[in-house]
Structures are given as C-alpha cells and as structure tokens.
mmCIF file of C-alpha atoms in Angstrom:
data_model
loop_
_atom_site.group_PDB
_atom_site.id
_atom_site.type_symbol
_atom_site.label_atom_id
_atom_site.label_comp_id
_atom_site.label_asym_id
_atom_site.label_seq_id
_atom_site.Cartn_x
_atom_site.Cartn_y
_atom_site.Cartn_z
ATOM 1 C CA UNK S 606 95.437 133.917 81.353
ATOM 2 C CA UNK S 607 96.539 134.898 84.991
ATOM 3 C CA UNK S 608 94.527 132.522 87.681
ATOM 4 C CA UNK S 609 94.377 132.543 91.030
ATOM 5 C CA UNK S 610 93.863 130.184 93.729
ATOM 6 C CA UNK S 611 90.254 130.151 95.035
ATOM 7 C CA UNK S 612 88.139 129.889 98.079
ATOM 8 C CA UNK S 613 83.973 128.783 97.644
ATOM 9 C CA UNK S 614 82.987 132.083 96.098
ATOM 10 C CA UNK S 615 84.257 132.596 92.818
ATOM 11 C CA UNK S 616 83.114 134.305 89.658
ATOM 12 C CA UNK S 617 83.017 132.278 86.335
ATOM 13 C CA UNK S 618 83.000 133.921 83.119
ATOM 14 C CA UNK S 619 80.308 132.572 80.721
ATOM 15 C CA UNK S 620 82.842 131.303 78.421
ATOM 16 C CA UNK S 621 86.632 130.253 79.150
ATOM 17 C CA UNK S 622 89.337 128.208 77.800
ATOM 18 C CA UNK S 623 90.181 125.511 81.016
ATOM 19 C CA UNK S 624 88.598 122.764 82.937
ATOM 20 C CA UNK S 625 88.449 123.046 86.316
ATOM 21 C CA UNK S 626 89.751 119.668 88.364
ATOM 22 C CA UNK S 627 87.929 120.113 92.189
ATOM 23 C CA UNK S 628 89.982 117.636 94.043
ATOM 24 C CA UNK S 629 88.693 116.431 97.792
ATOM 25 C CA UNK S 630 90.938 113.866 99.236
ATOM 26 C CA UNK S 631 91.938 112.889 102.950
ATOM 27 C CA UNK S 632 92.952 115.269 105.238
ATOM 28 C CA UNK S 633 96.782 114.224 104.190
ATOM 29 C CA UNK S 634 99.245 117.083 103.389
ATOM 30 C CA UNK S 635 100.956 114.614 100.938
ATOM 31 C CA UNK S 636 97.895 114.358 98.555
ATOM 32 C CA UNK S 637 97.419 118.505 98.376
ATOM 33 C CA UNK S 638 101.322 118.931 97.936
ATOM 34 C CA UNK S 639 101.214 116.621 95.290
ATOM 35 C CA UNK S 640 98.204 117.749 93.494
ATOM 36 C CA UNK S 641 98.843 121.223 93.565
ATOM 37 C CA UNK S 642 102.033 120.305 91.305
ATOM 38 C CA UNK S 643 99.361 120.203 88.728
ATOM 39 C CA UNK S 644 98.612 123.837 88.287
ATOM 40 C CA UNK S 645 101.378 124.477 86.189
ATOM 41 C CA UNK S 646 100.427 121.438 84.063
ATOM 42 C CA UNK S 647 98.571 122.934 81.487
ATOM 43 C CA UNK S 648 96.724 126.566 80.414
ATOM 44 C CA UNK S 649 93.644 123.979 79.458
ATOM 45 C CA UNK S 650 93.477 122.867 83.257
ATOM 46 C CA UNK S 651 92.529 124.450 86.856
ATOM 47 C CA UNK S 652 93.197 122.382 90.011
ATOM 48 C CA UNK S 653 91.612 123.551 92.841
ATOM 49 C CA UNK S 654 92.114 121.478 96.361
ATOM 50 C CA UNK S 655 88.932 121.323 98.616
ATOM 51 C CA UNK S 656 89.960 122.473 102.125
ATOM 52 C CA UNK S 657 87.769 122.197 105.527
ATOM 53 C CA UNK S 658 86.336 125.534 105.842
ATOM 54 C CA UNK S 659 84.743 127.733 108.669
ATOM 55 C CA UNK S 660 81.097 129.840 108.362
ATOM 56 C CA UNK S 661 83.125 132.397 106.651
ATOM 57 C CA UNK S 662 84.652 130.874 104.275
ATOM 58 C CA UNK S 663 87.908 130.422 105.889
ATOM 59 C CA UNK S 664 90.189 127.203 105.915
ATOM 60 C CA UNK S 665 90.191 125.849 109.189
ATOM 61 C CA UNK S 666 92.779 122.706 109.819
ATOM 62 C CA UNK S 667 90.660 119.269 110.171
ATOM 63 C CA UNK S 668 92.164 115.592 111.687
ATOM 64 C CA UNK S 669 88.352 114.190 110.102
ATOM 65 C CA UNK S 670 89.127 112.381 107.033
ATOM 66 C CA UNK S 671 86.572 109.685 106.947
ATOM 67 C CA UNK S 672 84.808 109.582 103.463
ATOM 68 C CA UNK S 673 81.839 110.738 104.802
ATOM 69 C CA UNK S 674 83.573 114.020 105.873
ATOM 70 C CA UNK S 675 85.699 114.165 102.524
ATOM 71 C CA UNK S 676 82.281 113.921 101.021
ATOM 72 C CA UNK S 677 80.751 116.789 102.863
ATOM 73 C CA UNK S 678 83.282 119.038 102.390
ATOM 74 C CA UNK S 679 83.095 118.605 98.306
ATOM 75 C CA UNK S 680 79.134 119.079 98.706
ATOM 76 C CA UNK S 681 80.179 122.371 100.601
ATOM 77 C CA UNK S 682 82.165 123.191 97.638
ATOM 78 C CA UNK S 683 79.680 122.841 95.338
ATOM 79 C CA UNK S 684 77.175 124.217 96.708
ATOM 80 C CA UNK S 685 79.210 127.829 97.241
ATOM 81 C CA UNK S 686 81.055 127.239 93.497
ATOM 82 C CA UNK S 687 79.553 128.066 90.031
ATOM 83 C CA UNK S 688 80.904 124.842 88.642
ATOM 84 C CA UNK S 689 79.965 124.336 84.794
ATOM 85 C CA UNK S 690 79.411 121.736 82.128
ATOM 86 C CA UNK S 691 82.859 120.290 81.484
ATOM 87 C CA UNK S 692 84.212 121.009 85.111
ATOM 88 C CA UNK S 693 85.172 117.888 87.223
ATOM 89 C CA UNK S 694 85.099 116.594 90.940
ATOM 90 C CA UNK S 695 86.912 114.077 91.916
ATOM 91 C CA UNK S 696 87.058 112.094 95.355
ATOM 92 C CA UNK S 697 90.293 110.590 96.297
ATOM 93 C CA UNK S 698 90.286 108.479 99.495
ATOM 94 C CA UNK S 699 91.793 105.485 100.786
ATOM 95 C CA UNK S 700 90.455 101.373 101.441
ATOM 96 C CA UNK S 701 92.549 101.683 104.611
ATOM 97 C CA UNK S 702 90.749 101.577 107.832
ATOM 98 C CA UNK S 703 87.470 102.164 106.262
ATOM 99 C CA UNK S 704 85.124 99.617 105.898
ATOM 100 C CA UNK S 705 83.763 98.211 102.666
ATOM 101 C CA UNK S 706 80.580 99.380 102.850
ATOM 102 C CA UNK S 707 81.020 102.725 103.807
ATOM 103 C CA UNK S 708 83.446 102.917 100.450
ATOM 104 C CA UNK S 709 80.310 101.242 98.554
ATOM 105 C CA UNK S 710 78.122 103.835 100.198
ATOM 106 C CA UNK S 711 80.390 106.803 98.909
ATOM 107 C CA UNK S 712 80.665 105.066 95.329
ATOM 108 C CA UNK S 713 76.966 105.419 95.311
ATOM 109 C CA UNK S 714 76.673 108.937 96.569
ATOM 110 C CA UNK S 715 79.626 110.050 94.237
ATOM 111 C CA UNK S 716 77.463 108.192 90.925
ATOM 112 C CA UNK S 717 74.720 110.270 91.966
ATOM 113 C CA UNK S 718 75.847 113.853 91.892
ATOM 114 C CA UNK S 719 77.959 112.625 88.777
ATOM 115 C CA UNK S 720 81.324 112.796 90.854
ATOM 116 C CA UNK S 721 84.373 110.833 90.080
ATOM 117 C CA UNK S 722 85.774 108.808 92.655
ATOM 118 C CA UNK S 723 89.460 107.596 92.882
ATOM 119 C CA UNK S 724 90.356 105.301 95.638
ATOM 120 C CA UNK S 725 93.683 103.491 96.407
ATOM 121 C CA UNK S 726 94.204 99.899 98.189
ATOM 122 C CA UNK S 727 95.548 100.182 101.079
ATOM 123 C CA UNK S 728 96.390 104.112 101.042
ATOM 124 C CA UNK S 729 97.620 106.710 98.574
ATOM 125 C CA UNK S 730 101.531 105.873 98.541
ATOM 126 C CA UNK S 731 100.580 102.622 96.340
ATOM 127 C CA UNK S 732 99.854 105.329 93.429
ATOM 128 C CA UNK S 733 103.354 107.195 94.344
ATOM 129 C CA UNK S 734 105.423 104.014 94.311
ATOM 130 C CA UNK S 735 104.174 103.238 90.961
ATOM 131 C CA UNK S 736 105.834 106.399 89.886
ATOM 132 C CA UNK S 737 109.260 104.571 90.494
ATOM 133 C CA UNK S 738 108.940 100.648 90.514
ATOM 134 C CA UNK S 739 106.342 98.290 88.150
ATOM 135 C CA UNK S 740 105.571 96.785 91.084
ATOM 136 C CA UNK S 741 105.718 96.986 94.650
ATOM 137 C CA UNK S 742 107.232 94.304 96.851
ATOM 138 C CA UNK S 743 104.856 92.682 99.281
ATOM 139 C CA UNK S 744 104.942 93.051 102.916
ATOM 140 C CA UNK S 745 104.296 89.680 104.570
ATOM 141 C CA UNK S 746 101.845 90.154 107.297
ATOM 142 C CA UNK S 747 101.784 94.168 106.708
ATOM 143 C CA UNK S 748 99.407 94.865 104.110
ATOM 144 C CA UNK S 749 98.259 98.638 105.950
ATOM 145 C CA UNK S 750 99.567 102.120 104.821
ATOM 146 C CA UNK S 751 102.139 102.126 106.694
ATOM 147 C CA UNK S 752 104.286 99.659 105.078
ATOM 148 C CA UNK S 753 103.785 101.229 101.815
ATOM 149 C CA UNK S 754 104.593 105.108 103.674
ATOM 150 C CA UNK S 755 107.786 103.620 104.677
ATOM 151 C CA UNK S 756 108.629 101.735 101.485
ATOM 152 C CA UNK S 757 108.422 105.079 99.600
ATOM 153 C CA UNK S 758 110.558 106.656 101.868
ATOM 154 C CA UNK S 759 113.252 104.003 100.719
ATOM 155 C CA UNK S 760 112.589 104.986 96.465
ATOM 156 C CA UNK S 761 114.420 107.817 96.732
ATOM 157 C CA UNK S 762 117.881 108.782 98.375
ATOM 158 C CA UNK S 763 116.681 111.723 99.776
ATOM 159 C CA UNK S 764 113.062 110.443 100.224
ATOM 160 C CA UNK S 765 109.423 111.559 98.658
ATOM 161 C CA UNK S 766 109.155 115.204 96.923
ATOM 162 C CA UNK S 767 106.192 115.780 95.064
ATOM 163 C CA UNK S 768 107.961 118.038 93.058
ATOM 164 C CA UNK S 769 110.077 114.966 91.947
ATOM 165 C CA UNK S 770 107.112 112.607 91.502
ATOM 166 C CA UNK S 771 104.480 114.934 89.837
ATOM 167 C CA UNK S 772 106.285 114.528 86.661
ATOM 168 C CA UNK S 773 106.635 110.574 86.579
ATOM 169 C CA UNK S 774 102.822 110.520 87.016
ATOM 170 C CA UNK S 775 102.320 110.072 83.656
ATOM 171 C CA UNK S 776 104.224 106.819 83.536
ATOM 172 C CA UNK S 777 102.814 106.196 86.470
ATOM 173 C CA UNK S 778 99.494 106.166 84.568
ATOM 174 C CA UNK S 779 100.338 103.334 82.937
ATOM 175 C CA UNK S 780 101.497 101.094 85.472
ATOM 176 C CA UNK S 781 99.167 101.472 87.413
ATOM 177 C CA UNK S 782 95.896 101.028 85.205
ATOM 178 C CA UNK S 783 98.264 97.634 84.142
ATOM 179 C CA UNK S 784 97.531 96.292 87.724
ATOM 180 C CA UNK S 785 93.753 97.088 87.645
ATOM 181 C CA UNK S 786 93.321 94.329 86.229
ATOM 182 C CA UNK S 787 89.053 94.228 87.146
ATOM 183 C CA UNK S 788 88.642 97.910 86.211
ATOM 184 C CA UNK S 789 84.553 97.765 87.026
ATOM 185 C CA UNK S 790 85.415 97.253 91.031
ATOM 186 C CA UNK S 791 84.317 100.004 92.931
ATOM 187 C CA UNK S 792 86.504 99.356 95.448
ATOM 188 C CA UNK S 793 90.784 97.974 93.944
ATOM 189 C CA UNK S 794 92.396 95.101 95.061
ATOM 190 C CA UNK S 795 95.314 95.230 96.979
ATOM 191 C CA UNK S 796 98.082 97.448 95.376
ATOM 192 C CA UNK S 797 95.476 98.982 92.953
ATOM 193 C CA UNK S 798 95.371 102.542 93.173
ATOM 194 C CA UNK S 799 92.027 104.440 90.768
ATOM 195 C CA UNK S 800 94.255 107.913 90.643
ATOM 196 C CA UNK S 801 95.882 106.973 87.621
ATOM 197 C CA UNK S 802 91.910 107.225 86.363
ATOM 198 C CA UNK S 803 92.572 111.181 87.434
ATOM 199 C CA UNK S 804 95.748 111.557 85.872
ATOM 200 C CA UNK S 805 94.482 110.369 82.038
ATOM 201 C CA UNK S 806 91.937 112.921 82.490
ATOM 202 C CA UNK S 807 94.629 115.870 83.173
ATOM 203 C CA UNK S 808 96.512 114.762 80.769
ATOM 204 C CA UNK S 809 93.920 114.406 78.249
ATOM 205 C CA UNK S 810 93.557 118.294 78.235
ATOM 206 C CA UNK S 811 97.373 119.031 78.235
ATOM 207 C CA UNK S 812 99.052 119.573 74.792
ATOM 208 C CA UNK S 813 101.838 117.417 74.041
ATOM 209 C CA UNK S 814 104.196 120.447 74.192
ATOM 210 C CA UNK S 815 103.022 121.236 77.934
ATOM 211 C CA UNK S 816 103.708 117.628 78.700
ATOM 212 C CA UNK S 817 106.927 117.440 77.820
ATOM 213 C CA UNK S 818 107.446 120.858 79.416
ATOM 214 C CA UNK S 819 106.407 119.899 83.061
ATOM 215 C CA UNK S 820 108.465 116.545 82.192
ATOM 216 C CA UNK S 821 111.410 118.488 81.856
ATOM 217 C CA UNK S 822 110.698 121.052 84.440
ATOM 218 C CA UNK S 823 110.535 118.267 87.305
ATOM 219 C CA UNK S 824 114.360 116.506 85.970
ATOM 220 C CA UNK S 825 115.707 119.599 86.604
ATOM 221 C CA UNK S 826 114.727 119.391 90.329
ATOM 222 C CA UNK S 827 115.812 116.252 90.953
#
C-alpha cells in the first residue's frame, strides 16, 4: 500500500493494515533524520515526524525546543489528525538543560492524553552510542550533551549516519533497556536513554522477515 508523507489534515480510512508512530522530539535535525529511517521498516508501521507549523498548515523552521513547545506542537497535531485506536504518540526530549520539574510536569501532561514519553539523560546521542558500544565511557567533569555529541562523532571513521545507525537500533534496544536499571523513573539516570522503550514498540509490529530486511539494507551502506 503506497503512503505518503503527511501534513495535519489527513484522511483515514475506517479500516487499514498499519499503526501510525506520531513522533515530536526537539527541534534537532539528528532525531527527524534518524527517525524517518523508520518508514521503510515495516508495511505494519507509519512514522510521521511532528514539525512546527504556520496558520496554514505549513512547516515553518523553529530554534524553540523546550518540552513545553515539543508538547504544543504534538497537541497541534492532534488536534488537526484523525488519529485512531491503536495509533501512537510519542514525546522524545532530552534531561539536558531542562529542569526536573518541568520534565515531571510533561510526564504528567503526556499520562494524561495517554501519550508516550521517551526521554534521554543527558541528550539523545546516549541512545545512538548504544548502537555501537555496551557502554559509554564517562566524561570526568562533562556530564552535558556535548561530550556525548562529540564522543559519537569518534564511533565511526567517517562519523554519525543515521542511515548506518537505524539498523543497529535493534541491538541497541537491548543495551540500552540493560542500563535502565529503575525502569518506573520518569525521568533516567545518567546514560539512560527511554527510546529504546520506542524502538520495542516498532519492532513489535515488524515481521521477522522485514527485520532482517532493513538489517541487511543498512550493511550495505556502510
């Protein structure tokens, strides 16, 4: 079944064979490169990315990407989408330079419109390291994204490609939910990254066969 890539308005037939994955992270073009890998996962799964958007309906570029605004623009979504039973939203932001309570406060919005939330300690690139390494050296003193930005860099000899990464996600997956060791925290501990939480979910409506598939695809790039 031919899809294409949607803005807010979109027509849903009463019955069809995918779940839709409505992804709103930070204003990061790493995240939406990455997760866009994704469409070609599966024929079971949709993924589409929430982008800032004008009165018309147009994507408009946006430097806001505090979780109030990331929240926002997925209520926007909503609100203009005929999302069904079975469809899912997920939330992906970073501990970073937020503070704790305005990730608690998001938690407890997300619970309440029945939202999934995925955050990562400090910043996203703890989830992408896990793709390569079991575990990520520490920093000393540096324990903000930046650190882990440039220690991805380093994983690869010609540095981060999502097209490289998407398909170790699924390792990943594992790794990851290894060092959450306190899975009931809201908000991870240091190095703890809740995307993996996104990932079992994707690949929980993929056939074995497509697995393998977009496995093999993403060798071939390397």
């Amino acid at each position: 079944m031919e899809r294409k890539k949607r803005g807010y308005k979109r027509l849903v037939e009463k019955k069809r064979d995918y779940r839709l994955f409505a992804i709103a992270c930070e204003g990061s073009v790493r995240e939406r490169d990455y997760f866009e890998c994704f469409e070609v996962l599966s024929s079971r799964i949709s993924v589409d990315l929430i982008a800032d958007v004008d009165e018309d309906g147009n994507v408009v570029v946006s430097h806001n990407s505090s979780p109030d605004h990331v929240l926002q623009r997925a209520q926007v979504y909503a609100n203009n989408t005929d999302l069904i039973d079975g469809d899912q939203m997920w939330i992906v932001v970073d501990v970073d330079r937020w503070p704790e309570e305005q990730l608690s406060i998001l938690a407890q919005e997300c619970y309440s419109r029945g939202w999934n939330l995925a955050i990562s300690n400090p910043c996203f690139e703890v989830w992408l390291c896990y793709h390569m390494e079991e575990d990520i050296p520490d920093g000393g003193e540096i324990k903000d994204s930046g650190y882990f930005k440039n220690h991805l860099s380093l994983l690869t000899i010609e540095g981060y490609s999502p097209e490289v990464y998407s398909p170790l996600a699924f390792n990943a997956i594992e790794v990851a939910k290894a060092k959450d060791t306190n899975p009931g925290m809201r908000i991870p501990l240091y190095k703890v990254t809740h995307v993996y939480r996104l990932m079992e979910q994707m690949k929980n409506f993929s056939s074995k066969s497509e697995l393998e598939l977009f496995i093999r695809k993403g060798r071939s790039v390397k």
